[in-house]
Amino acid sequence: MSIRTVLLRFIVGTQIFVGACFSLNAQPDTKKPIIEILGQLSKAHQVTFSYNNLLLENLNADVPSSTEELSEALEELSSSLPIRFEIIGDKYYTVIPIRSNLTLDVKDRQTGENIPVLLVQLADKQAHYLYPSPDSFVISSVFPTDSVRISSRFYQPFNFSVQQLDSEPLIWLDQDTLYLEDVMVKSYIISGIDANIESQSVTINTADLGLIAGETDGDVLQVLKTIPGIKSPTGKAGALMMRGSTYDQNLMYFDDIPLYHTGHYFGTISPYNQAIIDEIEVYRGSLPLEWGGRVGGLINIRTNPKIPKQVTGGVLANTIYSGAHATVPLIKDKAAFSISGRVNYPNYSSEKMDSFTTLNMQGSKVDENIVGGNSSLDEFDVKFNDLNAKLIFKPGDKHEFTYSAMRIYNDFGFLFSSDNQDLVETEKSGLNNWGMTTKWTGKWSDKWRSALGATVSVFDLTEERIATRSGVEEEVVNSLNTIEDIRFRASIVYESNETTIFRAGYELTSQQVDFEESGTDRGGNPVYKQTNSLAHIQSGYVSVKKWLNSQLLLDGGIHMDHYSITQRWYADPRAMLSYFLSKDFYLKTSAGISHQYLQRQFSSDFDDFRVSNQFWFLANKNLPVQSGSQYMIGGMLDKSGWLVDVELYKKNIENISRQGGTNAVETGTLGTFGADVLVKKRFSSVDLWCSYTLSNSQTDFTEKENAYFDQTHVLNLMFLIPRERWDFSLAWGLMSGMPVRIPDDTNPNQPSGTLDIPYEGRFPVQHQLDLSATYLFSKPASKWRGVIGLSVLNLYNKGNLINIFQTNVDPDTPLRQGVGISPNLQVSISW
């Protein structure tokens, strides 16, 4: 026998022997699908099991050692799986899943460094951001069969099921190319406020929004004040100034519907139910190319675009208003309808409402420092409400139709009389803003997509003043300002490849602006003024977004408008450049020009109560089109729990107008330069961030002077402390005093008397402490969510001096103060 034959027989024999040994020692696989086991027990004991089939279909278990005793079999299953059985009848059992927390370590495969933040989507639930505590990520309330998708900026997504991981799982993420999707800095300030590096904007996702100090209801406009470069000197939510631009110079859209007011009750409360808002885009610098018509920034609010599986909704109530919202699926995965509304409590007084009244009524007849002596306030009423509705229809994956509608209503009035009823004065003002928009978006291929839309909106601002003496009318003046806005728009996007995107669009806008004032003044003279203006604005833009290499991104193009009143074309080039030195550090710069046609006069005062300060007009040959230019350069570092963002900027606005002392209109310029700095550090149990703005805003009419709202230094510190079901937020602000502006004593409306102002140059430094606390009183795994919250603005009631009243100044009380202490309690329930 040859050696080769002997070796072959030896190998074969060895394999047979080893195989036989393994066969003798192998144990039979006793695991079976839990659904199959429950089926067998159901037949054997004539019982019925109720369970979530999708949740249990991929779950396996050891077959119970004995199936003759049902209770023993169920006990074995409960001990080996995260489930329990609940008896709901003699023959009926409910299988209840027991959820637990999953701890993950997630690292960069190339460098071995810990991933700083994850975007986590559990099963079909909404994705949310997760941060390590301190180095590991904890995903709460998971079940073994749950599917999980995790991703992070600059990394490829990773999909897994919970039962695939070990007790101490470690996941490695692979780095991704920068230009595969928008590059975001998550939790730029707090969770839900992110910085979009590519568009150089800030995005607010309300579903993930953390707790803001001083507010518990997620007031949309109050949230914006936390962003460096955006401030509200009086504390009003709607009186936002973005890098030197006043509110009327900023664009604000609600589902593509333009808005022309600061909000409820003269801007103290946002006019939108935050529960239906999905996302807010904020541009502090140059406008994106598709937008025009303003020389300031952009606030673009979008409502929820999702179609839920079942009815969702909620209710809320606080010390000022109550509201409700609901979304109803009409056709499974294809159509849904949502509606929301809020209304205040007329003739009801709370501490926060009283604080807002004091803030708004300063310098008016309602001011408690004026009402008294020989006069009294007999009637005072504030009413407001808002209503929003949206219809979504998605016939397939490539097309979507939406219809949105909104209505915002305000009614304010008072009756003021002398003690002997000899003089009776009544004033009423109303604000009614409604609009609707319809939009279609389509995706024709992987490269082409387009959109069409139409919007109609109407804004009415009214005021009525009546004064009678001994029953005889001395004054009756009615004022009305109306804006009718109709828009048609079309856009197209072409993605040439993963590094190049072309965009183009066209919009036709028709704006009818009417103003009428009529009646008789106290001197018996007739009052009549009427202007009617109609403008057609044709706008177009082209842009290209191009990755010049893996580190350098250019987004630029040109926006052009043709304004029918002046019969001129206005060209606005804009560009943004971002350079990624690494995945943790990048540089940025932008430059742009814009024009504004619909305007309000520059009033040099914070007096939102005076409706005459809110009137709009269209630019014409006598009141020129405003033009603005903005430039920015900066950089951001996001590494090892630290976030540092610095932006230097310069802005100049020409052709702003104001009323002169001889009733002539003066034109001038408004210029601002400054720096915005944000430093944030996330610790294991506390978030701490600090924002600082150094700036100077100057107007130049007949001479250069600091703008009435100029504050050289604005410093904000915020602490966020999550504690299981509790969340705490504390913020402290320190701001320079604003310029002391002495009113013009030649004004014929100025009361006689000497103003004794003990300040020169600037008012004293302002500071304020705000806090919020919320408690989740529903169970974390419940299908409904209940939260109770307490917030306090200006906790120690600091009397911050804002300015001197510029019109009808009472020599005894000439100074305006900011918002005082404002506590609020809110309860919300959602499902």
mmCIF file of C-alpha atoms in Angstrom, residues 491-682:
data_model
loop_
_atom_site.group_PDB
_atom_site.id
_atom_site.type_symbol
_atom_site.label_atom_id
_atom_site.label_comp_id
_atom_site.label_asym_id
_atom_site.label_seq_id
_atom_site.Cartn_x
_atom_site.Cartn_y
_atom_site.Cartn_z
ATOM 1 C CA SER A 491 -38.582 76.434 -9.139
ATOM 2 C CA ILE A 492 -36.432 73.653 -10.520
ATOM 3 C CA VAL A 493 -33.424 71.788 -9.153
ATOM 4 C CA TYR A 494 -30.900 69.797 -11.162
ATOM 5 C CA GLU A 495 -28.335 67.633 -9.370
ATOM 6 C CA SER A 496 -25.656 67.176 -11.995
ATOM 7 C CA ASN A 497 -23.719 64.849 -9.702
ATOM 8 C CA GLU A 498 -23.127 64.419 -5.990
ATOM 9 C CA THR A 499 -20.867 67.492 -5.952
ATOM 10 C CA THR A 500 -22.914 69.953 -8.067
ATOM 11 C CA ILE A 501 -26.479 71.252 -7.725
ATOM 12 C CA PHE A 502 -28.108 73.890 -9.953
ATOM 13 C CA ARG A 503 -31.218 75.821 -8.879
ATOM 14 C CA ALA A 504 -33.431 78.297 -10.693
ATOM 15 C CA GLY A 505 -36.776 79.914 -9.977
ATOM 16 C CA TYR A 506 -39.289 82.613 -10.855
ATOM 17 C CA GLU A 507 -41.880 84.468 -8.773
ATOM 18 C CA LEU A 508 -44.567 86.981 -9.731
ATOM 19 C CA THR A 509 -45.863 89.107 -6.842
ATOM 20 C CA SER A 510 -48.751 91.556 -6.826
ATOM 21 C CA GLN A 511 -48.959 93.866 -3.788
ATOM 22 C CA GLN A 512 -51.837 96.281 -3.255
ATOM 23 C CA VAL A 513 -51.149 98.607 -0.307
ATOM 24 C CA ASP A 514 -53.871 101.019 0.797
ATOM 25 C CA PHE A 515 -53.906 103.572 3.570
ATOM 26 C CA GLU A 516 -56.854 105.734 4.577
ATOM 27 C CA GLU A 517 -57.314 108.086 7.501
ATOM 28 C CA SER A 518 -60.493 110.142 7.909
ATOM 29 C CA GLY A 519 -62.472 112.033 10.522
ATOM 30 C CA THR A 520 -62.234 115.231 12.574
ATOM 31 C CA ASP A 521 -59.516 116.245 15.015
ATOM 32 C CA ARG A 522 -60.079 118.031 18.363
ATOM 33 C CA GLY A 523 -59.746 121.404 16.725
ATOM 34 C CA GLY A 524 -62.744 120.655 14.526
ATOM 35 C CA ASN A 525 -60.554 120.327 11.439
ATOM 36 C CA PRO A 526 -61.293 117.581 8.921
ATOM 37 C CA VAL A 527 -58.709 114.802 8.726
ATOM 38 C CA TYR A 528 -58.356 112.953 5.464
ATOM 39 C CA LYS A 529 -55.484 111.129 3.886
ATOM 40 C CA GLN A 530 -55.608 108.356 1.328
ATOM 41 C CA THR A 531 -52.962 106.523 -0.662
ATOM 42 C CA ASN A 532 -53.419 103.520 -2.940
ATOM 43 C CA SER A 533 -50.408 101.784 -4.395
ATOM 44 C CA LEU A 534 -50.127 98.721 -6.602
ATOM 45 C CA ALA A 535 -46.819 97.049 -7.446
ATOM 46 C CA HIS A 536 -45.929 94.034 -9.552
ATOM 47 C CA ILE A 537 -42.597 92.464 -8.754
ATOM 48 C CA GLN A 538 -41.062 89.896 -11.075
ATOM 49 C CA SER A 539 -38.259 87.948 -9.417
ATOM 50 C CA GLY A 540 -35.885 85.340 -10.749
ATOM 51 C CA TYR A 541 -32.767 83.619 -9.518
ATOM 52 C CA VAL A 542 -30.118 81.136 -10.597
ATOM 53 C CA SER A 543 -27.625 79.497 -8.271
ATOM 54 C CA VAL A 544 -25.042 76.750 -8.167
ATOM 55 C CA LYS A 545 -23.877 74.772 -5.168
ATOM 56 C CA LYS A 546 -20.517 73.215 -5.941
ATOM 57 C CA TRP A 547 -17.990 71.205 -3.977
ATOM 58 C CA LEU A 548 -14.773 72.452 -5.575
ATOM 59 C CA ASN A 549 -12.974 69.605 -3.789
ATOM 60 C CA SER A 550 -13.694 67.487 -0.727
ATOM 61 C CA GLN A 551 -13.093 70.508 1.541
ATOM 62 C CA LEU A 552 -14.248 73.650 -0.299
ATOM 63 C CA LEU A 553 -17.936 74.430 -0.900
ATOM 64 C CA LEU A 554 -19.253 77.351 -2.962
ATOM 65 C CA ASP A 555 -22.921 78.354 -3.066
ATOM 66 C CA GLY A 556 -23.601 81.441 -5.137
ATOM 67 C CA GLY A 557 -25.611 83.092 -7.883
ATOM 68 C CA ILE A 558 -27.777 86.112 -8.584
ATOM 69 C CA HIS A 559 -31.290 87.240 -7.605
ATOM 70 C CA MET A 560 -33.032 89.826 -9.818
ATOM 71 C CA ASP A 561 -36.209 91.867 -9.306
ATOM 72 C CA HIS A 562 -38.202 94.084 -11.630
ATOM 73 C CA TYR A 563 -40.219 96.642 -9.633
ATOM 74 C CA SER A 564 -43.138 98.072 -11.629
ATOM 75 C CA ILE A 565 -43.451 101.403 -9.784
ATOM 76 C CA THR A 566 -39.904 102.501 -10.598
ATOM 77 C CA GLN A 567 -39.724 100.434 -13.801
ATOM 78 C CA ARG A 568 -36.239 99.269 -12.860
ATOM 79 C CA TRP A 569 -34.340 95.994 -12.564
ATOM 80 C CA TYR A 570 -32.408 95.364 -9.334
ATOM 81 C CA ALA A 571 -29.582 92.813 -9.412
ATOM 82 C CA ASP A 572 -28.527 91.160 -6.139
ATOM 83 C CA PRO A 573 -25.443 88.902 -6.331
ATOM 84 C CA ARG A 574 -24.913 86.658 -3.298
ATOM 85 C CA ALA A 575 -22.346 84.004 -2.424
ATOM 86 C CA MET A 576 -21.331 81.751 0.480
ATOM 87 C CA LEU A 577 -18.026 79.919 0.828
ATOM 88 C CA SER A 578 -17.221 77.211 3.388
ATOM 89 C CA TYR A 579 -13.787 75.622 3.797
ATOM 90 C CA PHE A 580 -13.501 72.425 5.871
ATOM 91 C CA LEU A 581 -10.019 72.259 7.350
ATOM 92 C CA SER A 582 -11.100 69.054 9.117
ATOM 93 C CA LYS A 583 -14.313 67.415 10.237
ATOM 94 C CA ASP A 584 -14.040 69.453 13.451
ATOM 95 C CA PHE A 585 -13.000 72.870 12.176
ATOM 96 C CA TYR A 586 -14.098 74.993 9.245
ATOM 97 C CA LEU A 587 -14.007 78.568 7.973
ATOM 98 C CA LYS A 588 -16.899 80.447 6.387
ATOM 99 C CA THR A 589 -17.641 83.693 4.593
ATOM 100 C CA SER A 590 -20.599 85.236 2.786
ATOM 101 C CA ALA A 591 -21.551 88.405 0.948
ATOM 102 C CA GLY A 592 -24.802 89.609 -0.552
ATOM 103 C CA ILE A 593 -26.962 92.491 -1.724
ATOM 104 C CA SER A 594 -30.738 92.829 -1.366
ATOM 105 C CA HIS A 595 -33.529 95.390 -1.939
ATOM 106 C CA GLN A 596 -36.746 96.202 -0.082
ATOM 107 C CA TYR A 597 -39.893 97.626 -1.680
ATOM 108 C CA LEU A 598 -42.547 97.288 1.039
ATOM 109 C CA GLN A 599 -41.419 99.405 3.989
ATOM 110 C CA ARG A 600 -42.256 101.047 7.292
ATOM 111 C CA GLN A 601 -40.881 104.351 8.466
ATOM 112 C CA PHE A 602 -37.976 104.366 10.907
ATOM 113 C CA SER A 603 -39.544 105.624 14.160
ATOM 114 C CA SER A 604 -36.549 105.876 16.562
ATOM 115 C CA ASP A 605 -38.712 104.419 19.328
ATOM 116 C CA PHE A 606 -39.920 101.102 20.764
ATOM 117 C CA ASP A 607 -43.538 102.277 20.873
ATOM 118 C CA ASP A 608 -45.389 99.355 19.266
ATOM 119 C CA PHE A 609 -48.610 100.483 20.934
ATOM 120 C CA ARG A 610 -48.936 103.410 18.527
ATOM 121 C CA VAL A 611 -50.580 101.856 15.484
ATOM 122 C CA SER A 612 -49.282 104.723 13.331
ATOM 123 C CA ASN A 613 -45.790 103.257 13.809
ATOM 124 C CA GLN A 614 -46.954 100.012 12.176
ATOM 125 C CA PHE A 615 -48.249 101.347 8.845
ATOM 126 C CA TRP A 616 -46.710 99.958 5.652
ATOM 127 C CA PHE A 617 -46.151 101.691 2.304
ATOM 128 C CA LEU A 618 -44.638 100.858 -1.087
ATOM 129 C CA ALA A 619 -41.496 102.589 -2.276
ATOM 130 C CA ASN A 620 -42.044 105.174 -5.000
ATOM 131 C CA LYS A 621 -40.244 108.061 -6.673
ATOM 132 C CA ASN A 622 -40.401 110.163 -3.497
ATOM 133 C CA LEU A 623 -39.661 107.295 -1.085
ATOM 134 C CA PRO A 624 -36.829 105.318 -2.692
ATOM 135 C CA VAL A 625 -36.260 101.566 -2.659
ATOM 136 C CA GLN A 626 -34.104 100.441 0.251
ATOM 137 C CA SER A 627 -30.871 98.656 -0.613
ATOM 138 C CA GLY A 628 -28.747 96.600 1.757
ATOM 139 C CA SER A 629 -25.383 94.871 1.708
ATOM 140 C CA GLN A 630 -24.076 92.273 4.167
ATOM 141 C CA TYR A 631 -20.637 90.704 4.609
ATOM 142 C CA MET A 632 -19.521 88.017 7.039
ATOM 143 C CA ILE A 633 -16.363 86.022 7.821
ATOM 144 C CA GLY A 634 -15.941 83.483 10.592
ATOM 145 C CA GLY A 635 -15.083 79.991 11.722
ATOM 146 C CA MET A 636 -16.372 77.137 13.893
ATOM 147 C CA LEU A 637 -14.711 74.466 16.031
ATOM 148 C CA ASP A 638 -16.758 71.452 17.185
ATOM 149 C CA LYS A 639 -14.588 68.953 19.054
ATOM 150 C CA SER A 640 -14.487 66.939 22.276
ATOM 151 C CA GLY A 641 -17.687 68.420 23.666
ATOM 152 C CA TRP A 642 -16.603 71.991 22.928
ATOM 153 C CA LEU A 643 -18.314 74.228 20.374
ATOM 154 C CA VAL A 644 -16.809 77.610 19.482
ATOM 155 C CA ASP A 645 -18.382 79.735 16.749
ATOM 156 C CA VAL A 646 -17.197 83.227 15.745
ATOM 157 C CA GLU A 647 -18.687 85.459 13.021
ATOM 158 C CA LEU A 648 -17.572 89.000 12.141
ATOM 159 C CA TYR A 649 -20.050 90.970 10.056
ATOM 160 C CA LYS A 650 -20.789 94.329 8.460
ATOM 161 C CA LYS A 651 -24.174 95.519 7.209
ATOM 162 C CA ASN A 652 -25.253 98.733 5.506
ATOM 163 C CA ILE A 653 -28.836 99.769 4.603
ATOM 164 C CA GLU A 654 -29.543 102.812 2.461
ATOM 165 C CA ASN A 655 -32.740 104.844 1.925
ATOM 166 C CA ILE A 656 -34.416 104.239 5.270
ATOM 167 C CA SER A 657 -37.010 106.965 5.895
ATOM 168 C CA ARG A 658 -38.440 108.819 8.886
ATOM 169 C CA GLN A 659 -40.888 111.638 9.505
ATOM 170 C CA GLY A 660 -39.126 114.983 9.842
ATOM 171 C CA GLY A 661 -40.042 117.787 12.213
ATOM 172 C CA THR A 662 -41.813 119.759 9.442
ATOM 173 C CA ASN A 663 -43.816 116.725 8.241
ATOM 174 C CA ALA A 664 -41.247 116.221 5.481
ATOM 175 C CA VAL A 665 -39.883 112.708 4.993
ATOM 176 C CA GLU A 666 -36.133 112.365 5.527
ATOM 177 C CA THR A 667 -34.008 109.528 4.123
ATOM 178 C CA GLY A 668 -30.805 108.181 5.605
ATOM 179 C CA THR A 669 -28.675 105.116 6.202
ATOM 180 C CA LEU A 670 -28.391 102.452 8.893
ATOM 181 C CA GLY A 671 -25.034 100.755 9.330
ATOM 182 C CA THR A 672 -23.965 97.960 11.692
ATOM 183 C CA PHE A 673 -20.714 96.131 12.287
ATOM 184 C CA GLY A 674 -19.992 93.579 14.969
ATOM 185 C CA ALA A 675 -18.994 90.101 16.086
ATOM 186 C CA ASP A 676 -21.084 87.178 17.357
ATOM 187 C CA VAL A 677 -19.368 84.595 19.562
ATOM 188 C CA LEU A 678 -20.783 81.339 20.923
ATOM 189 C CA VAL A 679 -18.905 79.050 23.331
ATOM 190 C CA LYS A 680 -20.628 75.872 24.488
ATOM 191 C CA LYS A 681 -19.513 72.930 26.596
ATOM 192 C CA ARG A 682 -21.470 69.755 27.228
#
